[in-house]
mmCIF file with all atom_site columns, C-alpha atoms in Angstrom:
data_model
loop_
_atom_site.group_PDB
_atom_site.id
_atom_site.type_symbol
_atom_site.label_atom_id
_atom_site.label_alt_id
_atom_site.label_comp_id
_atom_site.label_asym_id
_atom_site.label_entity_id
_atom_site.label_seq_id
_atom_site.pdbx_PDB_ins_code
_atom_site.Cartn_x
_atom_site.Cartn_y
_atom_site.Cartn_z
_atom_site.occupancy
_atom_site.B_iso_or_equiv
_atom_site.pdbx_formal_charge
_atom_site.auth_seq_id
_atom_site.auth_comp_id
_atom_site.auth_asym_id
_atom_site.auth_atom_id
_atom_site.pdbx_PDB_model_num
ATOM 1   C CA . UNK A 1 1   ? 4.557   3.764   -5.538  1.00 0.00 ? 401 UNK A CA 1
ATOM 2   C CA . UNK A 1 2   ? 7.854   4.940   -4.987  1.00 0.00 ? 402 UNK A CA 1
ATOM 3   C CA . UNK A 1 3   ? 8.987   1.475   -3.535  1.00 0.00 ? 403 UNK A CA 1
ATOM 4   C CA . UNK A 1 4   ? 10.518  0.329   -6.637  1.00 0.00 ? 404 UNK A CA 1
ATOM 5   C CA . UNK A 1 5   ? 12.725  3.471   -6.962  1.00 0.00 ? 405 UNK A CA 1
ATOM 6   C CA . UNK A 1 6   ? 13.979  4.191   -3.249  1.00 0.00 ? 406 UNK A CA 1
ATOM 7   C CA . UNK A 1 7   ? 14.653  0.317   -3.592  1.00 0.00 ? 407 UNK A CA 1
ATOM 8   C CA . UNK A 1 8   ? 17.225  0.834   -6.883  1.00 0.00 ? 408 UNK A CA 1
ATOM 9   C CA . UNK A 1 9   ? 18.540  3.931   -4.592  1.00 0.00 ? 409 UNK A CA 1
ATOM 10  C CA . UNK A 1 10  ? 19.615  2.362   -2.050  1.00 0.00 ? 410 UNK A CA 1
ATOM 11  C CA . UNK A 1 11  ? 21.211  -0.433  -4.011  1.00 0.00 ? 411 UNK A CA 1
ATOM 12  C CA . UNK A 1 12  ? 18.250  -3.020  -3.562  1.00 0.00 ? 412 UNK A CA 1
ATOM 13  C CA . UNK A 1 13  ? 17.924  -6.009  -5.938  1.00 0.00 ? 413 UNK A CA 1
ATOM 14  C CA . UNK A 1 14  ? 14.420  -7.950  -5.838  1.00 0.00 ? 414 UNK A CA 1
ATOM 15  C CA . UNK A 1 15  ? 13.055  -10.670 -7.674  1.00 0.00 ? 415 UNK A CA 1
ATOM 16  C CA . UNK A 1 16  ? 10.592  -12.133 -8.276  1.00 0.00 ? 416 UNK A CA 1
ATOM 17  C CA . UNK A 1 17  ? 9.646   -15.356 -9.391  1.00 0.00 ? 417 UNK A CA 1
ATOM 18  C CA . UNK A 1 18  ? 5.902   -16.833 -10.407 1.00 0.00 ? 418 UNK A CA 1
ATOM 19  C CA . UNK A 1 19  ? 2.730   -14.117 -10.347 1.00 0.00 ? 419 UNK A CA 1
ATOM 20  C CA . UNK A 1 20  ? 0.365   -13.367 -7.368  1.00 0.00 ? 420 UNK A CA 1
ATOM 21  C CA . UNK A 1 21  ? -3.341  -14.593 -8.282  1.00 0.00 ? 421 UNK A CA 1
ATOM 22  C CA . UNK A 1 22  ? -5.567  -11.891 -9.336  1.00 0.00 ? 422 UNK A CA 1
ATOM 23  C CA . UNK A 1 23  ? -7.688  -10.655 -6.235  1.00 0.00 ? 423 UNK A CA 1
ATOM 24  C CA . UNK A 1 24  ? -11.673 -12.020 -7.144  1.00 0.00 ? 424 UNK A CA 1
ATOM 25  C CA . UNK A 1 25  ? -15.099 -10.797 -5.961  1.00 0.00 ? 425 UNK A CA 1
ATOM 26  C CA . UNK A 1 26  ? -17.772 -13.178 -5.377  1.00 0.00 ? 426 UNK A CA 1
ATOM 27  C CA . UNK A 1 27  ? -21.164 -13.231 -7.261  1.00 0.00 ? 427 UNK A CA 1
ATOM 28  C CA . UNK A 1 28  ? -22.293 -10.287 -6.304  1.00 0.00 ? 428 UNK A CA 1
ATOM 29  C CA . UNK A 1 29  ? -19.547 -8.111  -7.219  1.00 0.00 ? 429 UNK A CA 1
ATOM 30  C CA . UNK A 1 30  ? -18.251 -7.490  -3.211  1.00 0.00 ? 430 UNK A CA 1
ATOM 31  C CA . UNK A 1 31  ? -14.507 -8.262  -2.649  1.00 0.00 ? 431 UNK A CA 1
ATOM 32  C CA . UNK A 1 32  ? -13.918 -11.910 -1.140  1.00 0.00 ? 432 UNK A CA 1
ATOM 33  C CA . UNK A 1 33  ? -12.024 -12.326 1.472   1.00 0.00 ? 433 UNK A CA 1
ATOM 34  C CA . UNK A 1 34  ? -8.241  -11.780 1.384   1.00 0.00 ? 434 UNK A CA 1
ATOM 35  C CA . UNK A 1 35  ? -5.799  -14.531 0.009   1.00 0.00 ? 435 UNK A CA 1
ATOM 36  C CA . UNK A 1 36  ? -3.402  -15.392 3.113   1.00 0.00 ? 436 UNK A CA 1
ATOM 37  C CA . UNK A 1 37  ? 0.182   -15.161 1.659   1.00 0.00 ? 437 UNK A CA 1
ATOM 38  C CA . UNK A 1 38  ? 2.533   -17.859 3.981   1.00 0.00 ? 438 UNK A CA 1
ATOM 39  C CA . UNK A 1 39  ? 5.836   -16.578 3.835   1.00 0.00 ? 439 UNK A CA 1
ATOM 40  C CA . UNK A 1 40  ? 9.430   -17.805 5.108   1.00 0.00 ? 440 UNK A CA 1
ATOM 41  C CA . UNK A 1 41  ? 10.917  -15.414 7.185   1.00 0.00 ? 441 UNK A CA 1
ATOM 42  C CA . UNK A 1 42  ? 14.635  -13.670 6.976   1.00 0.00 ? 442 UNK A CA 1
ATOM 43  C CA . UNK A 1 43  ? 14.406  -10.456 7.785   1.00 0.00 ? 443 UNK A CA 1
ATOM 44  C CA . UNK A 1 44  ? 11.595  -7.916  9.089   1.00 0.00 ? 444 UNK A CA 1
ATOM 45  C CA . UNK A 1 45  ? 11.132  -6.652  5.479   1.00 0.00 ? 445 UNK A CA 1
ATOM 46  C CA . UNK A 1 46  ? 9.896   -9.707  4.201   1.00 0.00 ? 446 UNK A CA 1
ATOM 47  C CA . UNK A 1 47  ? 6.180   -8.598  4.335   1.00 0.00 ? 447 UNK A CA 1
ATOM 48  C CA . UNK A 1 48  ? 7.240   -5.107  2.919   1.00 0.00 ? 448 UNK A CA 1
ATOM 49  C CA . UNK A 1 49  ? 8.911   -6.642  -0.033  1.00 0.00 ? 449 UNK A CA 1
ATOM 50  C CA . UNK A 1 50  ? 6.319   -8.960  -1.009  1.00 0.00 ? 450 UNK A CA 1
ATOM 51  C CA . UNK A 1 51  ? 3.821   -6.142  -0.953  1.00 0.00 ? 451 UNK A CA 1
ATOM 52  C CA . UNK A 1 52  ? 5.882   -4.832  -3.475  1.00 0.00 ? 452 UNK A CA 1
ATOM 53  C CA . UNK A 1 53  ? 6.372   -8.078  -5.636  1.00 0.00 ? 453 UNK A CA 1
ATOM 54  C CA . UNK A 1 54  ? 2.010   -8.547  -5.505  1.00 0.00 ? 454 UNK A CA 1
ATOM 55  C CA . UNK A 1 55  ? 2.168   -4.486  -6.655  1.00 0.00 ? 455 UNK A CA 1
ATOM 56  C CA . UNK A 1 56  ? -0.670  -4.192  -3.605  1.00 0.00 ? 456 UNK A CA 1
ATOM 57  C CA . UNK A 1 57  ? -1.195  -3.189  -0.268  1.00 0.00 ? 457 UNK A CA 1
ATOM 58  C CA . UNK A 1 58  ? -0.995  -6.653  2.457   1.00 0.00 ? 458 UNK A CA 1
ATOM 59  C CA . UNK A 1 59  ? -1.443  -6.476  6.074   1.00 0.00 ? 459 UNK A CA 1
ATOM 60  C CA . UNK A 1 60  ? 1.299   -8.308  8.580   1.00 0.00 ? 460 UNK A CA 1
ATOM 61  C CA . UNK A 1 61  ? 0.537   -9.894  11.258  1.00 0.00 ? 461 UNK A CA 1
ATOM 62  C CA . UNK A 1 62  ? 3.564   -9.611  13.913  1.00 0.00 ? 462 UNK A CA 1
ATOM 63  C CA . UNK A 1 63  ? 4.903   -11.073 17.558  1.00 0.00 ? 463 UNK A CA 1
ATOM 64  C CA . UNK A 1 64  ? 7.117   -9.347  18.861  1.00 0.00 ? 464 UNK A CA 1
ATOM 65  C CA . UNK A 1 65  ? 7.493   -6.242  16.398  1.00 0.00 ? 465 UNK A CA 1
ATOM 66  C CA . UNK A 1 66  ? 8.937   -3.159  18.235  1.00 0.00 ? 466 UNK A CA 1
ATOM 67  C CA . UNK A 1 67  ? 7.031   0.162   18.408  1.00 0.00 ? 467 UNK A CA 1
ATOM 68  C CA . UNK A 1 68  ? 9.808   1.680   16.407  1.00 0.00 ? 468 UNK A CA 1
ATOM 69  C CA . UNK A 1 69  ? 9.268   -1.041  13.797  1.00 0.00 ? 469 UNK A CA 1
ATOM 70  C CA . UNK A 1 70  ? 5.179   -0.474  13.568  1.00 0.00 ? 470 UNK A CA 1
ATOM 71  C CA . UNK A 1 71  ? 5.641   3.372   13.230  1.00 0.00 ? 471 UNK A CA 1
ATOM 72  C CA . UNK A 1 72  ? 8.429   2.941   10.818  1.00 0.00 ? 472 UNK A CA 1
ATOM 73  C CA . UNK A 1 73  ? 6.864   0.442   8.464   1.00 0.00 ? 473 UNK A CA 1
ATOM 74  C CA . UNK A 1 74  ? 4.956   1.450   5.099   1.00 0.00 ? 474 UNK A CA 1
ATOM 75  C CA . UNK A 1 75  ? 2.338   -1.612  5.285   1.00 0.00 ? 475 UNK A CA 1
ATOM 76  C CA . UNK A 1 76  ? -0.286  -1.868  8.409   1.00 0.00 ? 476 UNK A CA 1
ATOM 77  C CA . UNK A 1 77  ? 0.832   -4.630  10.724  1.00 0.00 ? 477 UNK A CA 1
ATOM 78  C CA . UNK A 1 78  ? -1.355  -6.097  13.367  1.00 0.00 ? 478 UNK A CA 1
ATOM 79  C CA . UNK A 1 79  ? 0.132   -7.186  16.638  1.00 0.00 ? 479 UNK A CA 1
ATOM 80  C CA . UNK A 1 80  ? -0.782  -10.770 17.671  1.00 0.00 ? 480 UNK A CA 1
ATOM 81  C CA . UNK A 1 81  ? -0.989  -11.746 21.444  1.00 0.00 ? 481 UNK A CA 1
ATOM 82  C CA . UNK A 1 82  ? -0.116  -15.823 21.561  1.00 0.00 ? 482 UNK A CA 1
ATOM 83  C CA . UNK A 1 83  ? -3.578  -16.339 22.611  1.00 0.00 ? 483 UNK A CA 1
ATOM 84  C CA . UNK A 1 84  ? -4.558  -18.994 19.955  1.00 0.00 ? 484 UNK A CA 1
ATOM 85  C CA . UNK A 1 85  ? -7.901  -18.246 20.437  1.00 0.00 ? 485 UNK A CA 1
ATOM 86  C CA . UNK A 1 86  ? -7.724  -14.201 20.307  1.00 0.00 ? 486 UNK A CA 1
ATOM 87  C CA . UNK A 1 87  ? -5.000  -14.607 17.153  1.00 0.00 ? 487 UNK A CA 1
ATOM 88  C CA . UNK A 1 88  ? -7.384  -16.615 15.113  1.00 0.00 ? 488 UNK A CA 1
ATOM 89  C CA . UNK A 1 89  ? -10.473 -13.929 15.358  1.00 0.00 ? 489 UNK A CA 1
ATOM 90  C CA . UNK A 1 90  ? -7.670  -11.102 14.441  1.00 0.00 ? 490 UNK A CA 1
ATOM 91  C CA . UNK A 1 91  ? -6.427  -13.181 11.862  1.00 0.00 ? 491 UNK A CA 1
ATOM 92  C CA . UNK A 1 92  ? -10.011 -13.765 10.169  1.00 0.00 ? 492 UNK A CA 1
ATOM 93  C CA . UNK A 1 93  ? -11.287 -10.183 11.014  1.00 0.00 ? 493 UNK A CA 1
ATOM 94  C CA . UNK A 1 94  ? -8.005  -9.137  8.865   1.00 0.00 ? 494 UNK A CA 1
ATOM 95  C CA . UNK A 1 95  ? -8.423  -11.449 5.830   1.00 0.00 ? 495 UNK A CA 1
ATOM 96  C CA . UNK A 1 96  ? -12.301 -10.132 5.731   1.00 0.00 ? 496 UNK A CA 1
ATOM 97  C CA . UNK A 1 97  ? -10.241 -6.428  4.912   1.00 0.00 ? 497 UNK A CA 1
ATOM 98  C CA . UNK A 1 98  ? -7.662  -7.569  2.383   1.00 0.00 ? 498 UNK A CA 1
ATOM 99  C CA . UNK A 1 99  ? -4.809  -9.798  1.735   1.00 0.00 ? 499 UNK A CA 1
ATOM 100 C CA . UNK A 1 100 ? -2.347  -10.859 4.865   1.00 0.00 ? 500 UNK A CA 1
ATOM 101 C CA . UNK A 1 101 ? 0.826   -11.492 5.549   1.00 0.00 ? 501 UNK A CA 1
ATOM 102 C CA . UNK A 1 102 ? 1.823   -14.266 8.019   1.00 0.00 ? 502 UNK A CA 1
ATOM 103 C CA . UNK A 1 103 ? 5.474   -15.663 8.848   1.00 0.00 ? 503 UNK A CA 1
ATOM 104 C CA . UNK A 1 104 ? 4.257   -18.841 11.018  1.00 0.00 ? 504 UNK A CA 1
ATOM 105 C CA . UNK A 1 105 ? 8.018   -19.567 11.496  1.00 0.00 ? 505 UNK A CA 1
ATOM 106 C CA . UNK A 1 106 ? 7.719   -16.907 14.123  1.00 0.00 ? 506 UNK A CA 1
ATOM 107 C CA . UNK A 1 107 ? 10.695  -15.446 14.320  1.00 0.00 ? 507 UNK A CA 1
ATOM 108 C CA . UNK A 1 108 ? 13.704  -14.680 11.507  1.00 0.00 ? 508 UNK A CA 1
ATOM 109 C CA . UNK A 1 109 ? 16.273  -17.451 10.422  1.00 0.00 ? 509 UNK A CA 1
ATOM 110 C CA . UNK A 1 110 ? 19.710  -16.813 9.082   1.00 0.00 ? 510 UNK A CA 1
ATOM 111 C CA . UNK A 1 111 ? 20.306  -20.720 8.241   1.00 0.00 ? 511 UNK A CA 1
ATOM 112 C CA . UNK A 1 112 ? 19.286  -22.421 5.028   1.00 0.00 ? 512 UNK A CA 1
ATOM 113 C CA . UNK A 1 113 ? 16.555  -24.013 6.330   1.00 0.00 ? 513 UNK A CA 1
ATOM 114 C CA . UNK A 1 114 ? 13.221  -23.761 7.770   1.00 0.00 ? 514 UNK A CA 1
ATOM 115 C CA . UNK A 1 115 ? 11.436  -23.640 10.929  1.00 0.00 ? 515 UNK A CA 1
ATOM 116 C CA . UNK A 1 116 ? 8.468   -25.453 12.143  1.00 0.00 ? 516 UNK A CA 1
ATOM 117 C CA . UNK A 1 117 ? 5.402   -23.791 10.741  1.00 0.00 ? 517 UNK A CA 1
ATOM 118 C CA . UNK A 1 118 ? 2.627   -22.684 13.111  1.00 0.00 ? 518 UNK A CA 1
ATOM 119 C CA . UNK A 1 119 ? -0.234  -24.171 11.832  1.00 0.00 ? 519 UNK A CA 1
ATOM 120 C CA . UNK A 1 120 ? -2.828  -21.458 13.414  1.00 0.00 ? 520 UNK A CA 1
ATOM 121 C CA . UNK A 1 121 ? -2.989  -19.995 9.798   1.00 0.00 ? 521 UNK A CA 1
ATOM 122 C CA . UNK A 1 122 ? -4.396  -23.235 7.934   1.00 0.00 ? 522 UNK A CA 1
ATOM 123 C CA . UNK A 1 123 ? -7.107  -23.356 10.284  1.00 0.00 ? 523 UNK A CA 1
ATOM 124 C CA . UNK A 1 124 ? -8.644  -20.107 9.480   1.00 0.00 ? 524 UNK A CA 1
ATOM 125 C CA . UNK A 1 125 ? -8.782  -19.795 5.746   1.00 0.00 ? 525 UNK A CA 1
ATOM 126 C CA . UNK A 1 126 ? -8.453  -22.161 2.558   1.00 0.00 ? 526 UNK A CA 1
ATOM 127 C CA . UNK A 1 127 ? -6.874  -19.345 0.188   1.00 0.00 ? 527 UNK A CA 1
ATOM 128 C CA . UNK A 1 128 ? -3.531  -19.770 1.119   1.00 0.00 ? 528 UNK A CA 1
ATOM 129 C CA . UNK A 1 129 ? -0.527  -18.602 -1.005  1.00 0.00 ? 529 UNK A CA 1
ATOM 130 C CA . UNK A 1 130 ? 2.984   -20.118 -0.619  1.00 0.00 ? 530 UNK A CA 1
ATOM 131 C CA . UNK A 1 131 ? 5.921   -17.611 -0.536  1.00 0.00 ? 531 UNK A CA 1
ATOM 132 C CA . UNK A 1 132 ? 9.379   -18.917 -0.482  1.00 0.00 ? 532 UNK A CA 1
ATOM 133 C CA . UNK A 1 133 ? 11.787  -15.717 0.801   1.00 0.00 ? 533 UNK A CA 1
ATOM 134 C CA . UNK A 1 134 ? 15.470  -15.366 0.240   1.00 0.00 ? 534 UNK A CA 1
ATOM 135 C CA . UNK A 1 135 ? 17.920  -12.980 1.166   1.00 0.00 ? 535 UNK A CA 1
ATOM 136 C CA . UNK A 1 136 ? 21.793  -12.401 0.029   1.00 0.00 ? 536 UNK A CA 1
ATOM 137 C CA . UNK A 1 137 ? 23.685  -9.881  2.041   1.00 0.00 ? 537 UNK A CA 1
ATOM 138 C CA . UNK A 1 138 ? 26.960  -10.454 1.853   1.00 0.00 ? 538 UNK A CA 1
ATOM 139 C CA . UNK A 1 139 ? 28.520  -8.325  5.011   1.00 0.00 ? 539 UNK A CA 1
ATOM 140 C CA . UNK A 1 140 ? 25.619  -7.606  7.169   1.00 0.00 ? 540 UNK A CA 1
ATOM 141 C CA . UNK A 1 141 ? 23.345  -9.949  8.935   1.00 0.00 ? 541 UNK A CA 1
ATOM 142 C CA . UNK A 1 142 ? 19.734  -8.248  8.421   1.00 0.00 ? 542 UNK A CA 1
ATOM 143 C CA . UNK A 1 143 ? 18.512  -10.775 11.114  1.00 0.00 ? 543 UNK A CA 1
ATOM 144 C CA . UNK A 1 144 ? 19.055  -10.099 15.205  1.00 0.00 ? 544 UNK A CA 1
ATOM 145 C CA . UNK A 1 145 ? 19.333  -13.752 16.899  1.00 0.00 ? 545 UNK A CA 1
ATOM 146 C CA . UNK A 1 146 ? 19.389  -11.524 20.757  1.00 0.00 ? 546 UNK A CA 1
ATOM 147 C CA . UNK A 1 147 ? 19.228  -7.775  20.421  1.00 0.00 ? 547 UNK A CA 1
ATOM 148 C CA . UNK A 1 148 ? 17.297  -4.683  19.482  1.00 0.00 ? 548 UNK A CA 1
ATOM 149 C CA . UNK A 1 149 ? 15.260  -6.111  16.341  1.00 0.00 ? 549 UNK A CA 1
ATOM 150 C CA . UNK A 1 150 ? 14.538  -2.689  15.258  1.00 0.00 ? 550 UNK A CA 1
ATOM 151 C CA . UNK A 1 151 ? 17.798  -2.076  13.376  1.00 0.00 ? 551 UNK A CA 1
ATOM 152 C CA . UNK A 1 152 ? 17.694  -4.945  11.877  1.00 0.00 ? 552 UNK A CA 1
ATOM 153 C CA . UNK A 1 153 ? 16.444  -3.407  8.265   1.00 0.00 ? 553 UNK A CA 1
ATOM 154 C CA . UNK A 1 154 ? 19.149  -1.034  8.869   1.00 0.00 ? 554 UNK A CA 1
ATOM 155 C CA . UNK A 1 155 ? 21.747  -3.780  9.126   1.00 0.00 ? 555 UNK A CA 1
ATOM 156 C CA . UNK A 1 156 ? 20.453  -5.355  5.758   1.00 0.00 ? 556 UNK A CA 1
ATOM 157 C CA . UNK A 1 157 ? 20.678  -1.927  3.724   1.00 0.00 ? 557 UNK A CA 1
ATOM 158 C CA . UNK A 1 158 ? 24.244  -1.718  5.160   1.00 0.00 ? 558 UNK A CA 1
ATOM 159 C CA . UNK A 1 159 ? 24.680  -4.251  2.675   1.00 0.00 ? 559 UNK A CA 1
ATOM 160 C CA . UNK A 1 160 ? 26.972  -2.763  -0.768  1.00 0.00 ? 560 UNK A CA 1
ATOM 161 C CA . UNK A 1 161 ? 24.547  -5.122  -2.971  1.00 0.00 ? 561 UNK A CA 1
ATOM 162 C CA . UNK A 1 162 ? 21.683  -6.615  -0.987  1.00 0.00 ? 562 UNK A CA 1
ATOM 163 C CA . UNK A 1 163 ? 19.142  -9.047  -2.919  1.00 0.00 ? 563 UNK A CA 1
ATOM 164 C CA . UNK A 1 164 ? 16.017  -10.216 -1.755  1.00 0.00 ? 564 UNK A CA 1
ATOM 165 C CA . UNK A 1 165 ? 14.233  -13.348 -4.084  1.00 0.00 ? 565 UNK A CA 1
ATOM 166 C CA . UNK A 1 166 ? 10.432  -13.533 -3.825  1.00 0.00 ? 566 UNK A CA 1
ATOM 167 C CA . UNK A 1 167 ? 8.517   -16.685 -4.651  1.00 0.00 ? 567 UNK A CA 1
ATOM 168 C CA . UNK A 1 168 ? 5.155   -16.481 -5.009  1.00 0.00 ? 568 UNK A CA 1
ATOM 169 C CA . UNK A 1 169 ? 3.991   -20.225 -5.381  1.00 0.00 ? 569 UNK A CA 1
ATOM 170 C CA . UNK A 1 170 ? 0.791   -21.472 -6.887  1.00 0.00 ? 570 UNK A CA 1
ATOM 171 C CA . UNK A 1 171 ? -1.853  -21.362 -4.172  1.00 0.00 ? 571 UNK A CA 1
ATOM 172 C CA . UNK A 1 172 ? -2.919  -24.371 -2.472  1.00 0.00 ? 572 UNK A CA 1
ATOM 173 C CA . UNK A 1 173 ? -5.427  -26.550 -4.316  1.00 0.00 ? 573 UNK A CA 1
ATOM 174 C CA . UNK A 1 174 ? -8.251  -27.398 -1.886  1.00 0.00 ? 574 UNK A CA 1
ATOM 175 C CA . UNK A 1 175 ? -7.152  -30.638 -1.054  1.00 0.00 ? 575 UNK A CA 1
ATOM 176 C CA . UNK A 1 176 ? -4.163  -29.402 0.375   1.00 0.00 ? 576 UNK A CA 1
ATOM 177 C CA . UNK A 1 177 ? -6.045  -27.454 2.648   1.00 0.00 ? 577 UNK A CA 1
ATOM 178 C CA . UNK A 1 178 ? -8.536  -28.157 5.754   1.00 0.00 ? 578 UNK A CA 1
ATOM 179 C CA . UNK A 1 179 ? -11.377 -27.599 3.661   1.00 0.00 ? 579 UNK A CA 1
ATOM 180 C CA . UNK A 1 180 ? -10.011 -30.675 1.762   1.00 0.00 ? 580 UNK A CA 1
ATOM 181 C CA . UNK A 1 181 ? -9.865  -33.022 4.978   1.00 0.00 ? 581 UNK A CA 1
ATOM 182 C CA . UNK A 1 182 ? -6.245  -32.248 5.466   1.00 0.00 ? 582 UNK A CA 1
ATOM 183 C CA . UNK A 1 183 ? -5.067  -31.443 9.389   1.00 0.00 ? 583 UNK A CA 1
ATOM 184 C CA . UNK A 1 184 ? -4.055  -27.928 9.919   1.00 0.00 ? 584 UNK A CA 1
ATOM 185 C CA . UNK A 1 185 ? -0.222  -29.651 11.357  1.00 0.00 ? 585 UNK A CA 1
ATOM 186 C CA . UNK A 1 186 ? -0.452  -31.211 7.640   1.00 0.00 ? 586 UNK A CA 1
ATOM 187 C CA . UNK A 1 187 ? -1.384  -28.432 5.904   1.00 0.00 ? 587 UNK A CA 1
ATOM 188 C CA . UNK A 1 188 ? 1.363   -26.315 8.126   1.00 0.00 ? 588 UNK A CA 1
ATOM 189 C CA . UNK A 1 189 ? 4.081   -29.178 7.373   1.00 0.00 ? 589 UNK A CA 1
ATOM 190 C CA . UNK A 1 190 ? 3.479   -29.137 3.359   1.00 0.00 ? 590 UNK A CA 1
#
């Protein structure tokens, strides 16, 4: 990959904290399904840099992502419509390809908090992964709250140091999921 060294050459700090879980195969030696990696959301790169942390190809899933943005970015995304309905059979049909990327917070958030989760995700998979991002950037917000998202990665590489911190957390044990009784507003809210 040449992530890692167009990263330190443009002056791009990452870290990472806690290790991905190795990808498994059922029984019969086919891949499972994907894991489904749950992710806070600060900039558009978040999916791109956590791609890099797991050292593996993901899938995002995306809103409102601008054409620019899809033809631009180095990992597939798949454009969701608000249909709940519709957006849960794209979201399963991509976890039966690979690993995914979801930001349920919808949108990017500057504060030090977090947004309500979307709980669509919990309801179609169990092998969820926890992913706490965090971004320093000093001058340059890397986050549009009204605007033209696309430069928005621009903005954050503006940045003389900028730092992004990737936690992967342990995945959810099964009673923290639905399979496990556990609404998906529950699961969403833990």
């Amino acid at each position: 990959e040449v992530s890692i060294p167009l990263s330190a050459l443009l002056g791009v700090r990452l870290q990472v904290k806690g290790s991905p879980p190795l990808p498994t195969t059922e029984s019969g030696g086919d891949p499972k399904r994907g894991m489904l990696y749950v992710c806070t959301h600060r900039t558009l790169l978040d999916p791109i840099f956590l791609s890099v942390a797991l050292r593996r190809r993901v899938t995002a899933v995306t809103y409102s992502l601008s054409r620019l943005s899809e033809l631009l970015s180095p990992i597939k995304t798949v454009r969701l419509t608000r249909c709940r309905e519709k957006d849960g059979r794209t979201i399963d049909e991509v976890l039966r390809q690979g690993d995914l990327v979801i930001c349920p917070e919808g949108t990017t958030c500057r504060e030090p908090y977090l947004l309500r989760y979307s709980p669509l995700f919990a309801e179609i998979t169990n092998d969820i992964v926890p992913v706490g991002i965090n971004v320093d950037m000093g001058l340059f917000h890397g986050t549009t709250a009204r605007g033209f998202k696309a430069m928005d990665p621009f903005y954050f590489l503006m940045n003389p140091r900028p730092k992004y911190c990737v936690t992967i957390m342990e995945p959810l044990g099964r009673g923290d999921t639905c399979g496990g009784g556990k609404t998906s507003v529950e699961v969403a809210n833990h």
